[in-house]
């Protein structure tokens, strides 16, 4: 009789763990990219050797990274709202990012 509650708890936990499972790598990647686009937008300014490219664009404080059989969505804190972030500063910010979402296939 004690095994039934344990079995039900296992089934419920495995069902909730599968919420972000996708049919393919491509679907998981697209889902993660859509999630990343919903972050806080900021302007990226080139710095150092990137200044020669004349790139000025907008991005968000979220990004995705492929690891093993999943994409992991990371979030990092921005220093100040409405101020541009320089490319070399972005590398430091991304280094302190925290994993938030998992997109498995």
PDB file of C-alpha atoms in Angstrom:
ATOM      1  CA  UNK A   1       0.000   0.000   0.000  1.00  0.00           C
ATOM      2  CA  UNK A   2       2.882   2.387   0.693  1.00  0.00           C
ATOM      3  CA  UNK A   3       4.220   1.976  -2.818  1.00  0.00           C
ATOM      4  CA  UNK A   4       1.138   3.507  -4.460  1.00  0.00           C
ATOM      5  CA  UNK A   5       1.655   7.050  -3.056  1.00  0.00           C
ATOM      6  CA  UNK A   6       5.360   6.871  -3.895  1.00  0.00           C
ATOM      7  CA  UNK A   7       4.572   5.714  -7.437  1.00  0.00           C
ATOM      8  CA  UNK A   8       1.992   8.492  -7.905  1.00  0.00           C
ATOM      9  CA  UNK A   9       4.443  11.103  -6.629  1.00  0.00           C
ATOM     10  CA  UNK A  10       7.036   9.835  -9.117  1.00  0.00           C
ATOM     11  CA  UNK A  11       4.545   9.972 -12.024  1.00  0.00           C
ATOM     12  CA  UNK A  12       3.441  13.516 -11.151  1.00  0.00           C
ATOM     13  CA  UNK A  13       7.015  14.760 -10.806  1.00  0.00           C
ATOM     14  CA  UNK A  14       8.054  13.184 -14.107  1.00  0.00           C
ATOM     15  CA  UNK A  15       5.087  14.769 -15.874  1.00  0.00           C
ATOM     16  CA  UNK A  16       5.910  18.222 -14.568  1.00  0.00           C
ATOM     17  CA  UNK A  17       9.563  17.779 -15.527  1.00  0.00           C
ATOM     18  CA  UNK A  18       8.574  17.157 -19.152  1.00  0.00           C
ATOM     19  CA  UNK A  19       6.820  20.498 -19.649  1.00  0.00           C
ATOM     20  CA  UNK A  20       9.624  21.922 -21.822  1.00  0.00           C
ATOM     21  CA  UNK A  21      10.326  18.845 -23.933  1.00  0.00           C
ATOM     22  CA  UNK A  22      10.270  19.384 -27.698  1.00  0.00           C
ATOM     23  CA  UNK A  23      10.055  17.007 -30.631  1.00  0.00           C
ATOM     24  CA  UNK A  24      13.351  18.112 -32.202  1.00  0.00           C
ATOM     25  CA  UNK A  25      16.514  20.120 -31.693  1.00  0.00           C
ATOM     26  CA  UNK A  26      15.149  22.801 -34.027  1.00  0.00           C
ATOM     27  CA  UNK A  27      11.931  23.212 -32.040  1.00  0.00           C
ATOM     28  CA  UNK A  28      13.870  23.495 -28.772  1.00  0.00           C
ATOM     29  CA  UNK A  29      16.214  26.057 -30.317  1.00  0.00           C
ATOM     30  CA  UNK A  30      13.339  28.166 -31.686  1.00  0.00           C
ATOM     31  CA  UNK A  31      11.514  28.039 -28.345  1.00  0.00           C
ATOM     32  CA  UNK A  32      14.642  29.185 -26.526  1.00  0.00           C
ATOM     33  CA  UNK A  33      15.242  31.991 -29.037  1.00  0.00           C
ATOM     34  CA  UNK A  34      11.632  33.173 -28.649  1.00  0.00           C
ATOM     35  CA  UNK A  35      12.069  33.143 -24.883  1.00  0.00           C
ATOM     36  CA  UNK A  36      15.338  35.109 -25.190  1.00  0.00           C
ATOM     37  CA  UNK A  37      13.675  37.816 -27.317  1.00  0.00           C
ATOM     38  CA  UNK A  38      11.281  38.555 -24.441  1.00  0.00           C
ATOM     39  CA  UNK A  39      14.043  39.839 -22.161  1.00  0.00           C
ATOM     40  CA  UNK A  40      14.873  43.453 -21.307  1.00  0.00           C
ATOM     41  CA  UNK A  41      16.141  45.212 -24.436  1.00  0.00           C
ATOM     42  CA  UNK A  42      19.319  47.313 -24.428  1.00  0.00           C
ATOM     43  CA  UNK A  43      21.548  48.962 -27.013  1.00  0.00           C
ATOM     44  CA  UNK A  44      24.869  47.311 -27.766  1.00  0.00           C
ATOM     45  CA  UNK A  45      27.706  49.683 -28.650  1.00  0.00           C
ATOM     46  CA  UNK A  46      30.903  48.419 -30.272  1.00  0.00           C
ATOM     47  CA  UNK A  47      34.172  48.869 -28.427  1.00  0.00           C
ATOM     48  CA  UNK A  48      37.810  48.102 -29.078  1.00  0.00           C
ATOM     49  CA  UNK A  49      38.412  46.231 -32.327  1.00  0.00           C
ATOM     50  CA  UNK A  50      34.649  46.007 -32.925  1.00  0.00           C
ATOM     51  CA  UNK A  51      34.448  49.784 -33.513  1.00  0.00           C
ATOM     52  CA  UNK A  52      35.735  49.258 -37.043  1.00  0.00           C
ATOM     53  CA  UNK A  53      32.612  47.235 -37.857  1.00  0.00           C
ATOM     54  CA  UNK A  54      30.319  50.179 -37.028  1.00  0.00           C
ATOM     55  CA  UNK A  55      27.791  47.856 -35.410  1.00  0.00           C
ATOM     56  CA  UNK A  56      25.143  49.378 -33.247  1.00  0.00           C
ATOM     57  CA  UNK A  57      22.272  47.115 -32.379  1.00  0.00           C
ATOM     58  CA  UNK A  58      19.756  46.117 -29.779  1.00  0.00           C
ATOM     59  CA  UNK A  59      19.643  42.873 -27.883  1.00  0.00           C
ATOM     60  CA  UNK A  60      18.157  41.533 -24.635  1.00  0.00           C
ATOM     61  CA  UNK A  61      19.481  40.378 -21.285  1.00  0.00           C
ATOM     62  CA  UNK A  62      18.622  36.766 -22.151  1.00  0.00           C
ATOM     63  CA  UNK A  63      20.530  34.277 -24.301  1.00  0.00           C
ATOM     64  CA  UNK A  64      20.558  30.561 -25.111  1.00  0.00           C
ATOM     65  CA  UNK A  65      23.329  27.999 -25.064  1.00  0.00           C
ATOM     66  CA  UNK A  66      23.256  24.431 -26.351  1.00  0.00           C
ATOM     67  CA  UNK A  67      24.447  21.857 -23.814  1.00  0.00           C
ATOM     68  CA  UNK A  68      24.127  18.117 -24.318  1.00  0.00           C
ATOM     69  CA  UNK A  69      20.465  17.369 -25.154  1.00  0.00           C
ATOM     70  CA  UNK A  70      19.022  20.751 -24.275  1.00  0.00           C
ATOM     71  CA  UNK A  71      19.219  24.483 -24.723  1.00  0.00           C
ATOM     72  CA  UNK A  72      19.633  26.434 -21.536  1.00  0.00           C
ATOM     73  CA  UNK A  73      18.220  29.940 -21.261  1.00  0.00           C
ATOM     74  CA  UNK A  74      20.340  32.377 -19.253  1.00  0.00           C
ATOM     75  CA  UNK A  75      19.520  35.813 -17.804  1.00  0.00           C
ATOM     76  CA  UNK A  76      21.974  38.494 -16.701  1.00  0.00           C
ATOM     77  CA  UNK A  77      21.479  41.790 -14.880  1.00  0.00           C
ATOM     78  CA  UNK A  78      21.938  45.057 -16.764  1.00  0.00           C
ATOM     79  CA  UNK A  79      23.967  47.834 -15.091  1.00  0.00           C
ATOM     80  CA  UNK A  80      21.628  50.766 -15.880  1.00  0.00           C
ATOM     81  CA  UNK A  81      18.433  50.953 -17.866  1.00  0.00           C
ATOM     82  CA  UNK A  82      18.427  53.141 -20.993  1.00  0.00           C
ATOM     83  CA  UNK A  83      22.228  53.262 -21.196  1.00  0.00           C
ATOM     84  CA  UNK A  84      24.125  51.460 -23.942  1.00  0.00           C
ATOM     85  CA  UNK A  85      26.254  48.450 -23.064  1.00  0.00           C
ATOM     86  CA  UNK A  86      29.688  48.191 -24.664  1.00  0.00           C
ATOM     87  CA  UNK A  87      30.769  44.915 -26.259  1.00  0.00           C
ATOM     88  CA  UNK A  88      33.593  44.228 -23.796  1.00  0.00           C
ATOM     89  CA  UNK A  89      31.235  44.927 -20.887  1.00  0.00           C
ATOM     90  CA  UNK A  90      28.705  42.496 -22.372  1.00  0.00           C
ATOM     91  CA  UNK A  91      31.172  39.617 -22.042  1.00  0.00           C
ATOM     92  CA  UNK A  92      31.469  40.283 -18.298  1.00  0.00           C
ATOM     93  CA  UNK A  93      27.695  40.527 -17.887  1.00  0.00           C
ATOM     94  CA  UNK A  94      27.136  37.258 -19.742  1.00  0.00           C
ATOM     95  CA  UNK A  95      29.779  35.611 -17.569  1.00  0.00           C
ATOM     96  CA  UNK A  96      27.605  36.285 -14.525  1.00  0.00           C
ATOM     97  CA  UNK A  97      24.384  35.020 -16.134  1.00  0.00           C
ATOM     98  CA  UNK A  98      22.155  32.580 -14.286  1.00  0.00           C
ATOM     99  CA  UNK A  99      20.457  29.571 -15.912  1.00  0.00           C
ATOM    100  CA  UNK A 100      16.684  30.025 -15.805  1.00  0.00           C
ATOM    101  CA  UNK A 101      14.989  27.818 -18.429  1.00  0.00           C
ATOM    102  CA  UNK A 102      15.683  24.433 -20.000  1.00  0.00           C
ATOM    103  CA  UNK A 103      14.473  23.482 -23.461  1.00  0.00           C
ATOM    104  CA  UNK A 104      15.000  19.724 -23.967  1.00  0.00           C
ATOM    105  CA  UNK A 105      14.363  17.550 -26.971  1.00  0.00           C
TER     106      UNK A 105
END
